[in-house]
PDB file of C-alpha atoms in Angstrom:
ATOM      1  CA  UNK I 167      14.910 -21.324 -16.479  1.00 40.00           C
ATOM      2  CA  UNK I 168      14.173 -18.535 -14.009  1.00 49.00           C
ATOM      3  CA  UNK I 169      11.137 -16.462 -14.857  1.00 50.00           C
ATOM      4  CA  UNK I 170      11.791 -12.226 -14.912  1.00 55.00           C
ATOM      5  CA  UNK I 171      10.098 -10.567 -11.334  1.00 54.00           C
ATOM      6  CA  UNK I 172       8.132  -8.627 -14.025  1.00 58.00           C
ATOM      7  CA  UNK I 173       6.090 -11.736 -15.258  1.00 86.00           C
ATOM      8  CA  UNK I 174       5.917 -13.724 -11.751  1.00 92.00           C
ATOM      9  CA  UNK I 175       4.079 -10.067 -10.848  1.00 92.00           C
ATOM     10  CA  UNK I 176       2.174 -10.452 -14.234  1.00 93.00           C
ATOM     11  CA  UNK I 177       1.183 -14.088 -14.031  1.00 94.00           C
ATOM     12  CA  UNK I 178       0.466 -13.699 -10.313  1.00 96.00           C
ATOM     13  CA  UNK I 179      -1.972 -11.209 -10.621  1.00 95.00           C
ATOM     14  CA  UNK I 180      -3.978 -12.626 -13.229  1.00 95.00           C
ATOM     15  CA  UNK I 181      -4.476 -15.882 -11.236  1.00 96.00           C
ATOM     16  CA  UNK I 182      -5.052 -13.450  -7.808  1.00 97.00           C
ATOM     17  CA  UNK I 183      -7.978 -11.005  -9.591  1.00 97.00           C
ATOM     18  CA  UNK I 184     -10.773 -13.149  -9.598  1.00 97.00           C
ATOM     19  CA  UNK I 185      -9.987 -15.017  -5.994  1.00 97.00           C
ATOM     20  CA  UNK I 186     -10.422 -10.827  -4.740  1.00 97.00           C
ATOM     21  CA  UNK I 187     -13.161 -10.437  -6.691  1.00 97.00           C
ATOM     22  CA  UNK I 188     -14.875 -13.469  -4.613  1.00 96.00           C
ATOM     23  CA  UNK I 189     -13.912 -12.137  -1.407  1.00 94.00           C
ATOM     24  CA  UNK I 190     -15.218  -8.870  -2.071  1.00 95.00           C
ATOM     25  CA  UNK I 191     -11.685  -6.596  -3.094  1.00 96.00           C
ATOM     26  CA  UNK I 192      -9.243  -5.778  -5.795  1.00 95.00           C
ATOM     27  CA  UNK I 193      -5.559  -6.530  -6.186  1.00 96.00           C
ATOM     28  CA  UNK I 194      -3.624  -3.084  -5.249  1.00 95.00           C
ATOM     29  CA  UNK I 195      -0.423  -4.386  -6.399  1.00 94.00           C
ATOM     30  CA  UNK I 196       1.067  -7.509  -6.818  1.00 95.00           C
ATOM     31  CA  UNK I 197       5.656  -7.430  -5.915  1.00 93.00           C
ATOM     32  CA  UNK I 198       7.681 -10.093  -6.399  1.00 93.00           C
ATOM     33  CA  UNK I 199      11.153  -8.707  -4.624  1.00 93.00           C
ATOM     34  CA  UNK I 200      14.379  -9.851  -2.799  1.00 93.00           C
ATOM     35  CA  UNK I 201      14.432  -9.109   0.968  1.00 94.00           C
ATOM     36  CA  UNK I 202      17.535  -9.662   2.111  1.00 94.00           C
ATOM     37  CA  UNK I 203      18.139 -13.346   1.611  1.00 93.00           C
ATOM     38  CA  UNK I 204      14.758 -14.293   0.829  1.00 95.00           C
ATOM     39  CA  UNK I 205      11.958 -13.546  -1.652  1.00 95.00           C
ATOM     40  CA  UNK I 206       9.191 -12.098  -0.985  1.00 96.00           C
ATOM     41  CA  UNK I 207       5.974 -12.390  -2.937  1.00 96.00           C
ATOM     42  CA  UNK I 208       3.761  -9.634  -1.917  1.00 96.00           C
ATOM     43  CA  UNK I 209       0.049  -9.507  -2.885  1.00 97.00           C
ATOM     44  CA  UNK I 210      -1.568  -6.170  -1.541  1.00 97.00           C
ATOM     45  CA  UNK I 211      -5.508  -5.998  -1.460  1.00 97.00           C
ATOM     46  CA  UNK I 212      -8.135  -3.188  -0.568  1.00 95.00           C
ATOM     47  CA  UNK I 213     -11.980  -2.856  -0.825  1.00 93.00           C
ATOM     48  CA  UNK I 214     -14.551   0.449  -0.557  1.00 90.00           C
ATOM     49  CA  UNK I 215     -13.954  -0.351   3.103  1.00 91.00           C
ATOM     50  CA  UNK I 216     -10.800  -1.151   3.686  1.00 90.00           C
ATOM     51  CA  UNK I 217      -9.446  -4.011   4.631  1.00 94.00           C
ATOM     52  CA  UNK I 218      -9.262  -6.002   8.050  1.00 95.00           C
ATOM     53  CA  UNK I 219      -6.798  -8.591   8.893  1.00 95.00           C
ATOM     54  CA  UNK I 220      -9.609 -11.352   8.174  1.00 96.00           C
ATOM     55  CA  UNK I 221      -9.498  -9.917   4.452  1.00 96.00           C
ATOM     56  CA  UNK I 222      -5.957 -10.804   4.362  1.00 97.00           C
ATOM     57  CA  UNK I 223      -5.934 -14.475   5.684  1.00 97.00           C
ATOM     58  CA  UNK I 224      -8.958 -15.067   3.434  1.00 97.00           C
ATOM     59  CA  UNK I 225      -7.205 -14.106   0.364  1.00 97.00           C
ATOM     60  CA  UNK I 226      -3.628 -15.933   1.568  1.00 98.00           C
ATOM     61  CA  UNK I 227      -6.032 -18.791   2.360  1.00 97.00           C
ATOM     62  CA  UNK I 228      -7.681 -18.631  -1.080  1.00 97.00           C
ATOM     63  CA  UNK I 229      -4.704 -17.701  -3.388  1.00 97.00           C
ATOM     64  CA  UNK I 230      -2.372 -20.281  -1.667  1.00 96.00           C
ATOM     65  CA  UNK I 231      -3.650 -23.391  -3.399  1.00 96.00           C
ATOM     66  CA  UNK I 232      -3.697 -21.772  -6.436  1.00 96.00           C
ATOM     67  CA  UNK I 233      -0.325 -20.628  -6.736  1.00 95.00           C
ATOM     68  CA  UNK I 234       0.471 -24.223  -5.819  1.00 94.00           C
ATOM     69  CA  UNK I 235      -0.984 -25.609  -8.512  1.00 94.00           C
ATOM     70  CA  UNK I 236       0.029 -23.142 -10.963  1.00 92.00           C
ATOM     71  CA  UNK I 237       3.440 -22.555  -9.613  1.00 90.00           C
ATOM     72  CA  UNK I 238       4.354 -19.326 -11.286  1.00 91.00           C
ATOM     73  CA  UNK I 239       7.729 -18.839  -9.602  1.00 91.00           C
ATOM     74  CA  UNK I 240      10.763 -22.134  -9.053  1.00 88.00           C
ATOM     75  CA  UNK I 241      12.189 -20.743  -6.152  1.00 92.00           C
ATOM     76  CA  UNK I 242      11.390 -20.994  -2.015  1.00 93.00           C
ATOM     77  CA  UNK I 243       9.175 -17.697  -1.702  1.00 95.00           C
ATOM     78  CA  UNK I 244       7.276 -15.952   1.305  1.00 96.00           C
ATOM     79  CA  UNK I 245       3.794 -15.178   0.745  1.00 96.00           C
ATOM     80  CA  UNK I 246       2.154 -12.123   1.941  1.00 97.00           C
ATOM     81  CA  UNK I 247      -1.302 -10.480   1.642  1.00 97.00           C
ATOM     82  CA  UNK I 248      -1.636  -6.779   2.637  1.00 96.00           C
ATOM     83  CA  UNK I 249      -3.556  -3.849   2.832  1.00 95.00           C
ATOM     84  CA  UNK I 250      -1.668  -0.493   1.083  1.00 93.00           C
ATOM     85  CA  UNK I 251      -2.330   1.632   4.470  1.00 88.00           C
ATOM     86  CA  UNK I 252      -3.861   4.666   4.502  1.00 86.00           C
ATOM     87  CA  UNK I 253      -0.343   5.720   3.507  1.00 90.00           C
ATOM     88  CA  UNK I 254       0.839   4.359   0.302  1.00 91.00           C
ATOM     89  CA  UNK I 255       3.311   4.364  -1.968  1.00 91.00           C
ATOM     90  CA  UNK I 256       1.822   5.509  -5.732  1.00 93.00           C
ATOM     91  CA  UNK I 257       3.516   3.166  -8.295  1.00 89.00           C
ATOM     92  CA  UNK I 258       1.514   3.281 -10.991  1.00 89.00           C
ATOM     93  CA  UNK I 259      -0.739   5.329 -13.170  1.00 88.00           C
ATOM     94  CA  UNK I 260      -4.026   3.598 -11.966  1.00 89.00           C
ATOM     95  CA  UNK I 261      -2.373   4.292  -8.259  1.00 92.00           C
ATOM     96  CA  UNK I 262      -2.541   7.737  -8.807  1.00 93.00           C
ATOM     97  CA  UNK I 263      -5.716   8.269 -10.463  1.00 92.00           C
ATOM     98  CA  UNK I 264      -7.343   6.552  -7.663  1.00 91.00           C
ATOM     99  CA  UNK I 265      -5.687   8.416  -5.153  1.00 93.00           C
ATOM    100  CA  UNK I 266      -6.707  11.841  -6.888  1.00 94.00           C
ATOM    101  CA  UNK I 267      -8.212  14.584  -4.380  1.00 94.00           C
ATOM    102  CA  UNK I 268      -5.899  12.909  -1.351  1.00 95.00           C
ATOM    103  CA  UNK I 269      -2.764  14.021   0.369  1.00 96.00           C
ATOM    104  CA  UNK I 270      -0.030  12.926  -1.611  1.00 97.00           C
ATOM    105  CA  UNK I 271       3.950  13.140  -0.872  1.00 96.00           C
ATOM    106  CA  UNK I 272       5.633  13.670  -3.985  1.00 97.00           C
ATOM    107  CA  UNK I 273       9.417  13.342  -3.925  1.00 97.00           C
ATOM    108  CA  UNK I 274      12.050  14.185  -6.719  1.00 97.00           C
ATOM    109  CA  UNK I 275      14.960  12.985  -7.603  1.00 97.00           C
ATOM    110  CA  UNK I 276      16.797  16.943  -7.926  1.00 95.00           C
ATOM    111  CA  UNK I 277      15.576  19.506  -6.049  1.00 94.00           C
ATOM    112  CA  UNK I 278      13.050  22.143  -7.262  1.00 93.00           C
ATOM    113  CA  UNK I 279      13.338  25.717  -6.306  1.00 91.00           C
ATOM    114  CA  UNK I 280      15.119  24.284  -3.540  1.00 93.00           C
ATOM    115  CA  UNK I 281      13.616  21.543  -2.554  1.00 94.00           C
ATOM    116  CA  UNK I 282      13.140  17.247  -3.546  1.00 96.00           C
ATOM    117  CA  UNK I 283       9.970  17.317  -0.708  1.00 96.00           C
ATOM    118  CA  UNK I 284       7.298  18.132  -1.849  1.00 96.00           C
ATOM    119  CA  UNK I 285       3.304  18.160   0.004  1.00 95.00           C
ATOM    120  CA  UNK I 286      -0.039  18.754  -1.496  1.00 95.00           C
ATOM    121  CA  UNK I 287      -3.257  17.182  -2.912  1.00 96.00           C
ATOM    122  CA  UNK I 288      -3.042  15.575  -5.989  1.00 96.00           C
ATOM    123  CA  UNK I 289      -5.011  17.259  -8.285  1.00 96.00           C
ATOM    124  CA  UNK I 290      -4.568  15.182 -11.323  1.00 93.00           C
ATOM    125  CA  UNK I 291      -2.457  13.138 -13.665  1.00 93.00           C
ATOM    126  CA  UNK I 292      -2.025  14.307 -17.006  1.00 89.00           C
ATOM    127  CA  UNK I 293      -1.766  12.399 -20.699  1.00 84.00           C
ATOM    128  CA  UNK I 294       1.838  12.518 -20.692  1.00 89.00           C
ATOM    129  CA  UNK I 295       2.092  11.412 -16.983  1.00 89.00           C
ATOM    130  CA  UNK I 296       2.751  14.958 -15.541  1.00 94.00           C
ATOM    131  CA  UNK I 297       1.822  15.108 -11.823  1.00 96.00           C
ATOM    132  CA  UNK I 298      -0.491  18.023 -11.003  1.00 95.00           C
ATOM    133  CA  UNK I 299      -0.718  19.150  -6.915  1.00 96.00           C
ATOM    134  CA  UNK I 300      -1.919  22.311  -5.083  1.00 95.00           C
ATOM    135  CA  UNK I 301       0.418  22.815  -2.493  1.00 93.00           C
ATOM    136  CA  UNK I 302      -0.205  25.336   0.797  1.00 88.00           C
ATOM    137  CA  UNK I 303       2.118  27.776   2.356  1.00 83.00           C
ATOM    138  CA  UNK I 304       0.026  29.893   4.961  1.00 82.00           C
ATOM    139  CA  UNK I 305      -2.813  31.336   3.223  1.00 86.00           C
ATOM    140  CA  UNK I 306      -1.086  31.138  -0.059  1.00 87.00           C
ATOM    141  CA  UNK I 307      -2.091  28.125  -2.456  1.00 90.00           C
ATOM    142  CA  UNK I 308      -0.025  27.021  -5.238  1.00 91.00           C
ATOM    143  CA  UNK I 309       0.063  24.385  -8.183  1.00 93.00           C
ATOM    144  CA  UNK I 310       2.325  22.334  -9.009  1.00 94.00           C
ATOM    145  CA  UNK I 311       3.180  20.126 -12.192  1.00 94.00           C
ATOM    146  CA  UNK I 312       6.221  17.232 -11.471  1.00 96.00           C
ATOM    147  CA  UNK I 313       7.331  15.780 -15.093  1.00 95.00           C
ATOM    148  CA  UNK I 314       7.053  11.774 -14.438  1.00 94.00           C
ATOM    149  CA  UNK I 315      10.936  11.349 -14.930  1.00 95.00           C
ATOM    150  CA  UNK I 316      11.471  14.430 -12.750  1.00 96.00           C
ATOM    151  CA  UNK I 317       9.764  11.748  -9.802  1.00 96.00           C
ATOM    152  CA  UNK I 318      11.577   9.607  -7.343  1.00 96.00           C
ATOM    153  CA  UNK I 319       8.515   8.792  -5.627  1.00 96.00           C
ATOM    154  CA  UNK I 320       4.879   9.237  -4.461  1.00 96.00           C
ATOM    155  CA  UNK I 321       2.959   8.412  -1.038  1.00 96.00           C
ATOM    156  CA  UNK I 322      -0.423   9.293   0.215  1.00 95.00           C
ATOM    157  CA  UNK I 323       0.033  10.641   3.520  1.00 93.00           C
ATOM    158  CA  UNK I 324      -1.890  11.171   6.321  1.00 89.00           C
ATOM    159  CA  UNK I 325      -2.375  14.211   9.104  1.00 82.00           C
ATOM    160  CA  UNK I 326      -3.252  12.718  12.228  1.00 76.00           C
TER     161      UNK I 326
END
């Protein structure tokens, strides 16, 4: 019997923590997705100082025979290891507390005062999930609160 992409993710990142922990990171995120006509197991990593390609191969080295041996999902799978970027997508509530004080991309699923876009730093995440950014417009600063079911999706971005 198939196992649910929630608990491959689950069971995955349990055995993955400790193998980062050895090499010096933490797990980011752990996705367990179909691509097309494959699946895609995708273990993203990052460290105080970010993370190299050498990071990556270590860890895909390292987790490899473990997920062999354990053999958390039946199927033929594709393995990745990845750094989230300097711009990353926000899935979770520990995303976006770590991410508070950078640029952030928040958009909604219905526009706001006219808009679904919307740019800022993310000033904090509240008990009930509420996203909090102060957003610029000229020389004019504003906040902003986003209700979590209100968001489609948030991204760090970066001005180059």
């Amino acid at each position: 019997m198939a196992k649910n992409t929630k608990s491959v993710a689950e069971t995955v990142r349990e055995l993955a923590e400790p193998i980062a922990e050895e090499i010096g990171c933490w797990i980011w995120d752990v996705e367990y997705v179909k691509e097309g006509a494959r699946r895609v197991l995708r273990i993203t990593i990052d460290s105080e100082e970010g993370i190299t390609i050498d990071d990556c191969e270590k860890m895909h080295r390292a987790i490899d025979p473990v997920l062999d041996e354990a053999d958390p999902i039946e199927e033929a799978y594709y393995l990745e290891v990845s750094s989230p970027g300097v711009e990353r997508e926000l899935r979770t509530a520990e995303h976006l507390y770590a991410c508070e004080g950078w640029n952030v991309e928040v958009k909604l699923y219905a526009p706001l005062n006219g808009s679904k876009l919307y740019r800022g730093v993310l000033l904090e995440v509240g008990e009930n999930g509420e996203i909090r950014i102060e957003t610029k417009d000229g020389e004019t600063t504003n906040v902003m609160s986003f209700a979590p079911d209100t968001v489609a999706k948030v991204n760090t971005y970066f001005e180059f």
